[in-house]
Amino acid sequence: SNDFPKGFKYLPGYFSLEEQKELVETLRYLVKEAPLFTPVMPRTGKPFSVRMTNLGVLGWVSDRNGYRYQPQHPESGQPWPEIPEVLQSLWKQVGECEAAPEACLVNYYAATAKMGMHQDRDEKTFEAPVVSVSLGDTAVFRLGGVKRGGSTQSLKLSSGDVVVLGGEARLCHHGIDRILGGSSSLLKDGGRLNLTLRRVSVF
Ligand code: MD3
Ligand code: FE
């Protein structure tokens, strides 16, 4: 169907093109400080096709030992850079959460990258929403239910779109089926950036 789960808010075109360009410039600087790394699956060590980094006091990592949040970059050992003001402000405006975000996971998708269906369950609280920002090439996003194996729907996420995953939607299965390579010229080398702002600790 075309109905979103309760707590799923889709805000297409939330950021103007000028705002997107400014955000990309900010991210270019921050990603120099905390370079993208290639996470690997727990136990198997199979690499993700998505590259990642984080901003904030905690960042999500995956390595042979498991998934977890940690305060430092896994390769440099340095603390993650702070979450920039524009994203703190976004969280205040759409996050419906008293507490500040602790983590901003930055996912970079080359045109061939994808992300399998999963739930986000590594946080200590599911009370706070996840707020997602898409930049660059359009993604074909798949949204399922809280239980795995149920019906799913597909939605295109374009540059400047914001999605808020609160309430029931917070624990819905989701993934990225494919990237529409060349659909945006925002990123000089193509591909897609997705930012997810999160609360990790109980507040
Ligand atoms: C629905 N990221 O980082 S963003 C992730 O485009 C992740 O990079 C995808 O899945 C991406 O974990 C999807 C939209 C999104 C983010 C979190 C969700 C949808 C969600 C959490 C629960 C339900
Ligand atoms: Fe996710």
PDB file of C-alpha atoms and ligand atoms in Angstrom:
ATOM      1  CA  SER A   1       0.000   0.000   0.000  1.00  0.00           C
ATOM      2  CA  ASN A   2       0.993   3.628   0.069  1.00  0.00           C
ATOM      3  CA  ASP A   3       0.476   4.079   3.826  1.00  0.00           C
ATOM      4  CA  PHE A   4       3.472   4.690   6.023  1.00  0.00           C
ATOM      5  CA  PRO A   5       3.735   3.086   9.465  1.00  0.00           C
ATOM      6  CA  LYS A   6       2.848   5.247  12.475  1.00  0.00           C
ATOM      7  CA  GLY A   7       5.842   7.372  13.397  1.00  0.00           C
ATOM      8  CA  PHE A   8       7.287   7.424   9.876  1.00  0.00           C
ATOM      9  CA  LYS A   9       7.545  10.984   8.591  1.00  0.00           C
ATOM     10  CA  TYR A  10       8.713  11.620   5.037  1.00  0.00           C
ATOM     11  CA  LEU A  11       9.771  15.234   4.415  1.00  0.00           C
ATOM     12  CA  PRO A  12      10.713  15.429   0.710  1.00  0.00           C
ATOM     13  CA  GLY A  13      12.829  18.425  -0.288  1.00  0.00           C
ATOM     14  CA  TYR A  14      13.386  19.514   3.317  1.00  0.00           C
ATOM     15  CA  PHE A  15      16.764  21.075   2.429  1.00  0.00           C
ATOM     16  CA  SER A  16      17.073  23.521  -0.492  1.00  0.00           C
ATOM     17  CA  LEU A  17      19.839  23.007  -3.057  1.00  0.00           C
ATOM     18  CA  GLU A  18      21.843  25.858  -1.481  1.00  0.00           C
ATOM     19  CA  GLU A  19      21.485  24.248   1.970  1.00  0.00           C
ATOM     20  CA  GLN A  20      22.530  20.873   0.543  1.00  0.00           C
ATOM     21  CA  LYS A  21      25.661  22.410  -1.027  1.00  0.00           C
ATOM     22  CA  GLU A  22      26.616  24.041   2.267  1.00  0.00           C
ATOM     23  CA  LEU A  23      26.037  20.792   4.170  1.00  0.00           C
ATOM     24  CA  VAL A  24      28.221  18.879   1.677  1.00  0.00           C
ATOM     25  CA  GLU A  25      31.033  21.439   2.138  1.00  0.00           C
ATOM     26  CA  THR A  26      30.809  20.994   5.918  1.00  0.00           C
ATOM     27  CA  LEU A  27      30.846  17.206   5.508  1.00  0.00           C
ATOM     28  CA  ARG A  28      33.875  17.341   3.167  1.00  0.00           C
ATOM     29  CA  TYR A  29      35.842  19.031   5.950  1.00  0.00           C
ATOM     30  CA  LEU A  30      34.590  16.668   8.679  1.00  0.00           C
ATOM     31  CA  VAL A  31      35.289  13.537   6.596  1.00  0.00           C
ATOM     32  CA  LYS A  32      38.903  14.707   6.201  1.00  0.00           C
ATOM     33  CA  GLU A  33      39.097  14.724  10.015  1.00  0.00           C
ATOM     34  CA  ALA A  34      37.355  11.326  10.337  1.00  0.00           C
ATOM     35  CA  PRO A  35      37.878   9.428   7.067  1.00  0.00           C
ATOM     36  CA  LEU A  36      35.354   6.969   5.673  1.00  0.00           C
ATOM     37  CA  PHE A  37      36.234   3.382   6.595  1.00  0.00           C
ATOM     38  CA  THR A  38      34.944   0.070   5.258  1.00  0.00           C
ATOM     39  CA  PRO A  39      33.128  -1.834   8.005  1.00  0.00           C
ATOM     40  CA  VAL A  40      33.165  -5.648   7.941  1.00  0.00           C
ATOM     41  CA  MET A  41      30.547  -8.137   9.094  1.00  0.00           C
ATOM     42  CA  PRO A  42      30.915  -9.711  12.526  1.00  0.00           C
ATOM     43  CA  ARG A  43      32.546 -13.207  12.499  1.00  0.00           C
ATOM     44  CA  THR A  44      32.875 -13.466   8.682  1.00  0.00           C
ATOM     45  CA  GLY A  45      34.781 -10.250   8.032  1.00  0.00           C
ATOM     46  CA  LYS A  46      32.858  -9.758   4.773  1.00  0.00           C
ATOM     47  CA  PRO A  47      33.165  -6.067   3.842  1.00  0.00           C
ATOM     48  CA  PHE A  48      30.126  -3.807   3.560  1.00  0.00           C
ATOM     49  CA  SER A  49      29.651  -2.155   0.166  1.00  0.00           C
ATOM     50  CA  VAL A  50      28.810   1.061   2.047  1.00  0.00           C
ATOM     51  CA  ARG A  51      31.666   3.093   3.555  1.00  0.00           C
ATOM     52  CA  MET A  52      31.055   4.899   6.844  1.00  0.00           C
ATOM     53  CA  THR A  53      32.202   7.416   9.390  1.00  0.00           C
ATOM     54  CA  ASN A  54      30.520   9.164  12.329  1.00  0.00           C
ATOM     55  CA  LEU A  55      30.094  12.506  14.042  1.00  0.00           C
ATOM     56  CA  GLY A  56      29.169  13.000  17.690  1.00  0.00           C
ATOM     57  CA  VAL A  57      30.209  11.608  21.068  1.00  0.00           C
ATOM     58  CA  LEU A  58      29.455   8.038  19.918  1.00  0.00           C
ATOM     59  CA  GLY A  59      29.783   6.363  16.545  1.00  0.00           C
ATOM     60  CA  TRP A  60      28.503   3.063  15.154  1.00  0.00           C
ATOM     61  CA  VAL A  61      31.117   0.567  14.014  1.00  0.00           C
ATOM     62  CA  SER A  62      31.081  -3.042  12.794  1.00  0.00           C
ATOM     63  CA  ASP A  63      34.098  -5.332  12.810  1.00  0.00           C
ATOM     64  CA  ARG A  64      34.832  -9.059  13.315  1.00  0.00           C
ATOM     65  CA  ASN A  65      33.920  -8.664  17.003  1.00  0.00           C
ATOM     66  CA  GLY A  66      30.414  -7.265  16.395  1.00  0.00           C
ATOM     67  CA  TYR A  67      28.383  -4.106  16.064  1.00  0.00           C
ATOM     68  CA  ARG A  68      28.721  -1.404  18.713  1.00  0.00           C
ATOM     69  CA  TYR A  69      28.855   2.323  19.472  1.00  0.00           C
ATOM     70  CA  GLN A  70      32.237   3.676  20.503  1.00  0.00           C
ATOM     71  CA  PRO A  71      33.719   7.156  21.161  1.00  0.00           C
ATOM     72  CA  GLN A  72      36.684   6.872  18.745  1.00  0.00           C
ATOM     73  CA  HIS A  73      37.342   6.308  15.046  1.00  0.00           C
ATOM     74  CA  PRO A  74      38.372   2.639  14.615  1.00  0.00           C
ATOM     75  CA  GLU A  75      41.428   3.444  12.454  1.00  0.00           C
ATOM     76  CA  SER A  76      42.764   6.757  13.811  1.00  0.00           C
ATOM     77  CA  GLY A  77      41.733   6.241  17.454  1.00  0.00           C
ATOM     78  CA  GLN A  78      40.647   9.908  17.486  1.00  0.00           C
ATOM     79  CA  PRO A  79      37.305  11.102  18.895  1.00  0.00           C
ATOM     80  CA  TRP A  80      34.639  11.651  16.240  1.00  0.00           C
ATOM     81  CA  PRO A  81      34.150  15.299  15.154  1.00  0.00           C
ATOM     82  CA  GLU A  82      31.209  17.162  16.654  1.00  0.00           C
ATOM     83  CA  ILE A  83      27.806  17.076  14.985  1.00  0.00           C
ATOM     84  CA  PRO A  84      27.535  20.385  13.074  1.00  0.00           C
ATOM     85  CA  GLU A  85      25.001  23.025  14.085  1.00  0.00           C
ATOM     86  CA  VAL A  86      22.798  22.539  11.006  1.00  0.00           C
ATOM     87  CA  LEU A  87      22.182  18.903  11.996  1.00  0.00           C
ATOM     88  CA  GLN A  88      21.668  19.692  15.705  1.00  0.00           C
ATOM     89  CA  SER A  89      19.113  22.238  14.535  1.00  0.00           C
ATOM     90  CA  LEU A  90      17.388  19.702  12.251  1.00  0.00           C
ATOM     91  CA  TRP A  91      17.068  17.283  15.193  1.00  0.00           C
ATOM     92  CA  LYS A  92      15.501  20.036  17.343  1.00  0.00           C
ATOM     93  CA  GLN A  93      13.036  20.885  14.583  1.00  0.00           C
ATOM     94  CA  VAL A  94      11.895  17.395  13.566  1.00  0.00           C
ATOM     95  CA  GLY A  95      13.222  14.966  16.208  1.00  0.00           C
ATOM     96  CA  GLU A  96      10.521  15.493  18.847  1.00  0.00           C
ATOM     97  CA  CYS A  97      13.115  14.587  21.476  1.00  0.00           C
ATOM     98  CA  GLU A  98      14.265  16.573  24.513  1.00  0.00           C
ATOM     99  CA  ALA A  99      17.736  15.038  24.551  1.00  0.00           C
ATOM    100  CA  ALA A 100      20.454  15.967  22.053  1.00  0.00           C
ATOM    101  CA  PRO A 101      21.601  13.492  19.402  1.00  0.00           C
ATOM    102  CA  GLU A 102      24.740  11.556  20.377  1.00  0.00           C
ATOM    103  CA  ALA A 103      25.595   9.946  17.050  1.00  0.00           C
ATOM    104  CA  CYS A 104      25.456  10.893  13.391  1.00  0.00           C
ATOM    105  CA  LEU A 105      26.293   7.893  11.220  1.00  0.00           C
ATOM    106  CA  VAL A 106      27.522   8.979   7.780  1.00  0.00           C
ATOM    107  CA  ASN A 107      27.010   6.311   5.092  1.00  0.00           C
ATOM    108  CA  TYR A 108      28.569   6.742   1.644  1.00  0.00           C
ATOM    109  CA  TYR A 109      27.122   4.700  -1.227  1.00  0.00           C
ATOM    110  CA  ALA A 110      29.008   4.437  -4.501  1.00  0.00           C
ATOM    111  CA  ALA A 111      26.604   3.733  -7.386  1.00  0.00           C
ATOM    112  CA  THR A 112      26.986  -0.049  -6.872  1.00  0.00           C
ATOM    113  CA  ALA A 113      26.545  -0.089  -3.068  1.00  0.00           C
ATOM    114  CA  LYS A 114      23.464  -1.372  -1.265  1.00  0.00           C
ATOM    115  CA  MET A 115      22.360  -2.206   2.267  1.00  0.00           C
ATOM    116  CA  GLY A 116      20.445  -5.370   3.111  1.00  0.00           C
ATOM    117  CA  MET A 117      17.233  -5.360   5.136  1.00  0.00           C
ATOM    118  CA  HIS A 118      17.896  -4.916   8.855  1.00  0.00           C
ATOM    119  CA  GLN A 119      16.600  -3.343  12.059  1.00  0.00           C
ATOM    120  CA  ASP A 120      18.477  -0.673  13.992  1.00  0.00           C
ATOM    121  CA  ARG A 121      18.747  -2.258  17.433  1.00  0.00           C
ATOM    122  CA  ASP A 122      22.210  -1.358  18.707  1.00  0.00           C
ATOM    123  CA  GLU A 123      21.028   1.708  20.630  1.00  0.00           C
ATOM    124  CA  LYS A 124      20.168   1.452  24.355  1.00  0.00           C
ATOM    125  CA  THR A 125      16.923   3.366  23.777  1.00  0.00           C
ATOM    126  CA  PHE A 126      14.317   3.158  21.022  1.00  0.00           C
ATOM    127  CA  GLU A 127      12.332   6.041  22.567  1.00  0.00           C
ATOM    128  CA  ALA A 128      14.190   8.606  20.484  1.00  0.00           C
ATOM    129  CA  PRO A 129      13.635   8.640  16.728  1.00  0.00           C
ATOM    130  CA  VAL A 130      16.253   8.248  14.014  1.00  0.00           C
ATOM    131  CA  VAL A 131      16.436  11.257  11.665  1.00  0.00           C
ATOM    132  CA  SER A 132      17.825  10.581   8.165  1.00  0.00           C
ATOM    133  CA  VAL A 133      19.129  13.063   5.566  1.00  0.00           C
ATOM    134  CA  SER A 134      19.797  11.999   1.949  1.00  0.00           C
ATOM    135  CA  LEU A 135      22.356  13.836  -0.237  1.00  0.00           C
ATOM    136  CA  GLY A 136      23.445  13.126  -3.808  1.00  0.00           C
ATOM    137  CA  ASP A 137      22.163  10.254  -5.946  1.00  0.00           C
ATOM    138  CA  THR A 138      18.632   8.967  -5.364  1.00  0.00           C
ATOM    139  CA  ALA A 139      18.281   5.725  -3.387  1.00  0.00           C
ATOM    140  CA  VAL A 140      15.610   3.059  -3.746  1.00  0.00           C
ATOM    141  CA  PHE A 141      14.693   2.531  -0.084  1.00  0.00           C
ATOM    142  CA  ARG A 142      12.726  -0.514   1.123  1.00  0.00           C
ATOM    143  CA  LEU A 143      10.600  -0.356   4.262  1.00  0.00           C
ATOM    144  CA  GLY A 144       9.121  -3.437   5.933  1.00  0.00           C
ATOM    145  CA  GLY A 145       7.407  -4.053   9.234  1.00  0.00           C
ATOM    146  CA  VAL A 146       8.606  -4.684  12.778  1.00  0.00           C
ATOM    147  CA  LYS A 147       8.353  -8.447  12.166  1.00  0.00           C
ATOM    148  CA  ARG A 148      10.648  -9.774   9.467  1.00  0.00           C
ATOM    149  CA  GLY A 149       9.225 -11.439   6.391  1.00  0.00           C
ATOM    150  CA  GLY A 150       6.082  -9.293   6.081  1.00  0.00           C
ATOM    151  CA  SER A 151       5.068  -6.995   3.251  1.00  0.00           C
ATOM    152  CA  THR A 152       7.396  -4.183   2.217  1.00  0.00           C
ATOM    153  CA  GLN A 153       7.104  -0.963   0.271  1.00  0.00           C
ATOM    154  CA  SER A 154       9.611   0.863  -1.882  1.00  0.00           C
ATOM    155  CA  LEU A 155      10.269   4.591  -1.748  1.00  0.00           C
ATOM    156  CA  LYS A 156      12.791   6.754  -3.574  1.00  0.00           C
ATOM    157  CA  LEU A 157      14.898   8.969  -1.300  1.00  0.00           C
ATOM    158  CA  SER A 158      16.268  11.982  -3.169  1.00  0.00           C
ATOM    159  CA  SER A 159      18.855  14.601  -2.312  1.00  0.00           C
ATOM    160  CA  GLY A 160      17.551  16.970   0.370  1.00  0.00           C
ATOM    161  CA  ASP A 161      14.888  14.565   1.657  1.00  0.00           C
ATOM    162  CA  VAL A 162      14.556  13.991   5.403  1.00  0.00           C
ATOM    163  CA  VAL A 163      12.905  10.956   7.012  1.00  0.00           C
ATOM    164  CA  VAL A 164      11.989  10.727  10.705  1.00  0.00           C
ATOM    165  CA  LEU A 165      11.680   7.193  12.115  1.00  0.00           C
ATOM    166  CA  GLY A 166       9.865   7.369  15.426  1.00  0.00           C
ATOM    167  CA  GLY A 167       7.220   5.338  17.222  1.00  0.00           C
ATOM    168  CA  GLU A 168       6.466   1.991  15.538  1.00  0.00           C
ATOM    169  CA  ALA A 169       8.610   2.903  12.543  1.00  0.00           C
ATOM    170  CA  ARG A 170      11.702   3.018  14.763  1.00  0.00           C
ATOM    171  CA  LEU A 171      11.946  -0.786  14.763  1.00  0.00           C
ATOM    172  CA  CYS A 172      10.799  -1.442  11.199  1.00  0.00           C
ATOM    173  CA  HIS A 173      13.053  -3.456   8.884  1.00  0.00           C
ATOM    174  CA  HIS A 174      14.602  -1.353   6.138  1.00  0.00           C
ATOM    175  CA  GLY A 175      17.343  -1.353   3.531  1.00  0.00           C
ATOM    176  CA  ILE A 176      18.667   0.247   0.355  1.00  0.00           C
ATOM    177  CA  ASP A 177      17.986  -1.849  -2.772  1.00  0.00           C
ATOM    178  CA  ARG A 178      19.977   0.288  -5.177  1.00  0.00           C
ATOM    179  CA  ILE A 179      21.409   3.689  -5.978  1.00  0.00           C
ATOM    180  CA  LEU A 180      20.355   5.472  -9.165  1.00  0.00           C
ATOM    181  CA  GLY A 181      23.847   6.393 -10.384  1.00  0.00           C
ATOM    182  CA  GLY A 182      24.107   9.797 -12.062  1.00  0.00           C
ATOM    183  CA  SER A 183      20.727  11.015 -10.750  1.00  0.00           C
ATOM    184  CA  SER A 184      22.297  13.986  -8.908  1.00  0.00           C
ATOM    185  CA  SER A 185      25.275  16.266  -9.519  1.00  0.00           C
ATOM    186  CA  LEU A 186      25.533  17.403  -5.871  1.00  0.00           C
ATOM    187  CA  LEU A 187      28.558  15.204  -5.106  1.00  0.00           C
ATOM    188  CA  LYS A 188      31.481  15.775  -7.460  1.00  0.00           C
ATOM    189  CA  ASP A 189      32.369  12.075  -7.571  1.00  0.00           C
ATOM    190  CA  GLY A 190      28.751  10.868  -7.615  1.00  0.00           C
ATOM    191  CA  GLY A 191      27.152   8.442  -5.209  1.00  0.00           C
ATOM    192  CA  ARG A 192      25.023   9.118  -2.156  1.00  0.00           C
ATOM    193  CA  LEU A 193      25.567  10.258   1.409  1.00  0.00           C
ATOM    194  CA  ASN A 194      23.062   9.345   4.103  1.00  0.00           C
ATOM    195  CA  LEU A 195      23.251  10.906   7.544  1.00  0.00           C
ATOM    196  CA  THR A 196      21.371   9.327  10.451  1.00  0.00           C
ATOM    197  CA  LEU A 197      21.092  11.276  13.683  1.00  0.00           C
ATOM    198  CA  ARG A 198      20.543   9.098  16.726  1.00  0.00           C
ATOM    199  CA  ARG A 199      20.209   8.971  20.458  1.00  0.00           C
ATOM    200  CA  VAL A 200      22.184   5.983  21.777  1.00  0.00           C
ATOM    201  CA  SER A 201      21.919   6.262  25.599  1.00  0.00           C
ATOM    202  CA  VAL A 202      18.782   6.320  27.731  1.00  0.00           C
ATOM    203  CA  PHE A 203      17.741   9.892  28.565  1.00  0.00           C
TER     204      PHE A 203
HETATM  205  C1  MD3 B   1      13.722   2.885   9.215  1.00  0.00           C
HETATM  206  N1  MD3 B   1      20.615   3.727   6.573  1.00  0.00           N
HETATM  207  O1  MD3 B   1      22.182   3.713   8.753  1.00  0.00           O
HETATM  208  S1  MD3 B   1      18.243   5.771   6.002  1.00  0.00           S
HETATM  209  C2  MD3 B   1      21.260   2.881   8.710  1.00  0.00           C
HETATM  210  O2  MD3 B   1      20.062   5.151   3.484  1.00  0.00           O
HETATM  211  C3  MD3 B   1      20.405   2.818   7.506  1.00  0.00           C
HETATM  212  O3  MD3 B   1      21.865   4.760   4.575  1.00  0.00           O
HETATM  213  C4  MD3 B   1      19.914   3.720   5.327  1.00  0.00           C
HETATM  214  O4  MD3 B   1      19.578   1.978   7.429  1.00  0.00           O
HETATM  215  C5  MD3 B   1      20.661   4.627   4.395  1.00  0.00           C
HETATM  216  O5  MD3 B   1      20.983   2.108   9.632  1.00  0.00           O
HETATM  217  C6  MD3 B   1      18.489   4.117   5.467  1.00  0.00           C
HETATM  218  C7  MD3 B   1      16.561   5.735   6.506  1.00  0.00           C
HETATM  219  C8  MD3 B   1      16.345   4.956   7.764  1.00  0.00           C
HETATM  220  C9  MD3 B   1      17.231   5.017   8.809  1.00  0.00           C
HETATM  221  C10 MD3 B   1      16.959   4.363  10.006  1.00  0.00           C
HETATM  222  C11 MD3 B   1      15.790   3.651  10.152  1.00  0.00           C
HETATM  223  C12 MD3 B   1      15.206   4.237   7.891  1.00  0.00           C
HETATM  224  C13 MD3 B   1      14.907   3.579   9.078  1.00  0.00           C
HETATM  225  C14 MD3 B   1      15.459   3.015  11.357  1.00  0.00           C
HETATM  226  C15 MD3 B   1      14.273   2.351  11.471  1.00  0.00           C
HETATM  227  C16 MD3 B   1      13.405   2.275  10.406  1.00  0.00           C
HETATM  228 FE    FE B   2      19.287   1.130   9.414  1.00  0.00          FE
END
